[in-house]
Tab-separated table of C-alpha atoms in Angstrom:
chain	number	residue	atom	x	y	z
A	1	GLU	CA	-6.391	-18.877	4.556
A	2	VAL	CA	-4.866	-15.082	4.441
A	3	ARG	CA	-5.710	-13.425	1.169
A	4	LEU	CA	-5.032	-9.700	0.459
A	5	VAL	CA	-6.820	-8.713	-2.544
A	6	GLU	CA	-5.908	-5.399	-4.466
A	7	SER	CA	-8.243	-3.407	-6.846
A	8	GLY	CA	-8.314	-0.019	-8.317
A	9	GLY	CA	-5.113	-0.053	-10.625
A	10	GLY	CA	-5.399	1.148	-14.358
A	11	LEU	CA	-4.345	4.039	-16.462
A	12	VAL	CA	-4.296	7.613	-15.732
A	13	GLN	CA	-2.887	10.795	-16.996
A	14	ALA	CA	-0.075	12.820	-15.055
A	15	GLY	CA	-1.378	15.133	-12.749
A	16	GLY	CA	-4.486	12.697	-12.098
A	17	SER	CA	-5.469	10.443	-9.275
A	18	LEU	CA	-6.392	6.753	-8.269
A	19	ARG	CA	-7.362	5.075	-5.285
A	20	LEU	CA	-6.268	1.558	-4.515
A	21	SER	CA	-7.972	-0.730	-2.375
A	22	CYS	CA	-6.835	-3.782	-0.481
A	23	THR	CA	-9.220	-6.083	1.248
A	24	ASP	CA	-8.234	-8.780	3.826
A	25	SER	CA	-10.352	-12.102	3.460
A	26	GLY	CA	-8.477	-13.678	6.265
A	27	PHE	CA	-7.975	-12.611	10.015
A	28	ILE	CA	-4.951	-10.420	9.839
A	29	PHE	CA	-6.547	-6.997	9.996
A	30	ASP	CA	-6.860	-6.545	13.417
A	31	GLY	CA	-4.182	-5.234	15.497
A	32	ASN	CA	-1.391	-5.390	12.705
A	33	ALA	CA	0.010	-2.977	9.886
A	34	ILE	CA	-1.247	-3.179	6.344
A	35	GLY	CA	0.471	-1.222	3.743
A	36	TRP	CA	1.541	-0.750	0.011
A	37	PHE	CA	4.778	-1.390	-2.093
A	38	ARG	CA	5.391	-0.858	-5.328
A	39	GLN	CA	7.912	-2.238	-8.318
A	40	ALA	CA	8.660	-0.547	-11.490
A	41	PRO	CA	10.301	-2.326	-14.346
A	42	GLY	CA	13.569	-3.185	-13.694
A	43	LYS	CA	13.547	-1.486	-10.324
A	44	GLU	CA	13.654	-3.167	-6.823
A	45	ARG	CA	10.526	-3.339	-4.667
A	46	GLU	CA	9.887	0.201	-2.725
A	47	ALA	CA	7.653	0.527	0.342
A	48	VAL	CA	5.360	3.237	-0.482
A	49	SER	CA	3.158	3.631	2.865
A	50	CYS	CA	1.584	1.529	5.379
A	51	ILE	CA	-1.161	2.147	8.259
A	52	LEU	CA	-1.172	0.352	12.052
A	53	SER	CA	-4.103	-0.713	13.703
A	54	ASP	CA	-3.591	2.111	16.118
A	55	GLY	CA	-3.680	4.780	13.326
A	56	ARG	CA	-0.069	5.506	12.880
A	57	ARG	CA	0.663	6.093	9.440
A	58	TYR	CA	4.259	6.123	7.560
A	59	TYR	CA	5.156	7.147	4.072
A	60	GLY	CA	7.838	6.801	1.797
A	61	ASP	CA	9.633	10.214	0.806
A	62	SER	CA	8.595	9.768	-2.963
A	63	VAL	CA	4.910	9.919	-2.092
A	64	LYS	CA	4.879	12.235	0.915
A	65	GLY	CA	2.149	15.043	0.357
A	66	ARG	CA	0.717	13.051	-2.546
A	67	PHE	CA	-0.517	10.036	-1.395
A	68	THR	CA	-2.696	9.286	1.674
A	69	ILE	CA	-3.325	5.726	3.145
A	70	SER	CA	-6.483	5.079	5.400
A	71	ARG	CA	-8.222	1.975	6.592
A	72	ASP	CA	-12.289	0.974	7.403
A	73	ASN	CA	-11.811	-1.632	9.908
A	74	ALA	CA	-15.485	-2.634	9.340
A	75	LYS	CA	-14.933	-3.418	5.999
A	76	LYS	CA	-11.386	-4.806	6.731
A	77	THR	CA	-10.073	-2.799	3.967
A	78	VAL	CA	-6.955	-0.456	3.335
A	79	TYR	CA	-7.059	2.434	0.812
A	80	LEU	CA	-4.235	4.270	-0.811
A	81	GLN	CA	-5.225	7.708	-2.500
A	82	MET	CA	-3.096	8.755	-4.748
A	83	ASN	CA	-2.799	12.355	-6.222
A	84	VAL	CA	-1.031	14.373	-8.522
A	85	LEU	CA	0.420	11.299	-10.324
A	86	LYS	CA	3.656	11.036	-12.051
A	87	PRO	CA	5.207	8.826	-14.754
A	88	GLU	CA	7.518	7.691	-12.169
A	89	ASP	CA	4.702	6.436	-10.175
A	90	THR	CA	4.269	3.668	-12.439
A	91	ALA	CA	4.588	0.454	-11.337
A	92	VAL	CA	2.901	-3.050	-9.969
A	93	TYR	CA	1.422	-1.949	-6.427
A	94	PHE	CA	1.297	-4.733	-3.780
A	95	CYS	CA	-0.609	-4.852	-0.693
A	96	ALA	CA	1.211	-6.387	2.065
A	97	ALA	CA	0.624	-7.279	5.873
A	98	PHE	CA	3.133	-7.217	8.852
A	99	ILE	CA	2.152	-8.949	12.053
A	100	GLY	CA	2.717	-6.573	14.573
A	101	LEU	CA	3.077	-2.744	14.889
A	102	PRO	CA	6.284	-1.329	13.495
A	103	ASP	CA	7.991	1.686	14.410
A	104	THR	CA	8.790	2.794	11.140
A	105	LEU	CA	8.129	2.130	7.138
A	106	GLU	CA	11.597	0.496	7.125
A	107	GLY	CA	10.595	-1.797	10.100
A	108	PHE	CA	7.343	-2.429	8.121
A	109	SER	CA	9.391	-3.435	4.941
A	110	ARG	CA	11.643	-5.967	6.585
A	111	ALA	CA	9.200	-8.403	7.744
A	112	ILE	CA	6.064	-8.832	5.379
A	113	ASP	CA	4.027	-11.811	6.567
A	114	TYR	CA	1.323	-11.780	3.593
A	115	TRP	CA	1.483	-10.338	0.110
A	116	GLY	CA	-1.272	-9.662	-2.380
A	117	LYS	CA	-0.878	-10.450	-6.023
A	118	GLY	CA	-0.538	-6.620	-7.089
A	119	THR	CA	-2.285	-4.195	-9.454
A	120	LEU	CA	-0.904	-2.202	-12.097
A	121	VAL	CA	-0.811	1.397	-11.998
A	122	THR	CA	0.596	3.199	-14.954
A	123	VAL	CA	0.873	7.037	-15.506
A	124	SER	CA	1.319	8.598	-18.746
A	125	SER	CA	3.013	11.683	-19.596
């Protein structure tokens, strides 16, 4: 059974940092794309970033220059380092897996095969 488990959410002040982790307890990590979405209250789910097994990384415009995605293949874990956090980054962050290697973040967001349950990030002003 594929299971994506997120951790690392919490409350932080604006300008602060958090690091989210997503661990794959199944068999989808190798050869595929893993990434993050977020959903703020009353808003649509938004693709944040993803990283492919070949190392390519994609970022949404709203997080470029502030967020960094990375992966540890031995641990089957993807990290999202979030710096210079803003109140508008407040959302539930979901880990997601795409079976394949998308060419863009939009491509990644169109066909997610597995979802985590989410972790809440709250940025206070």
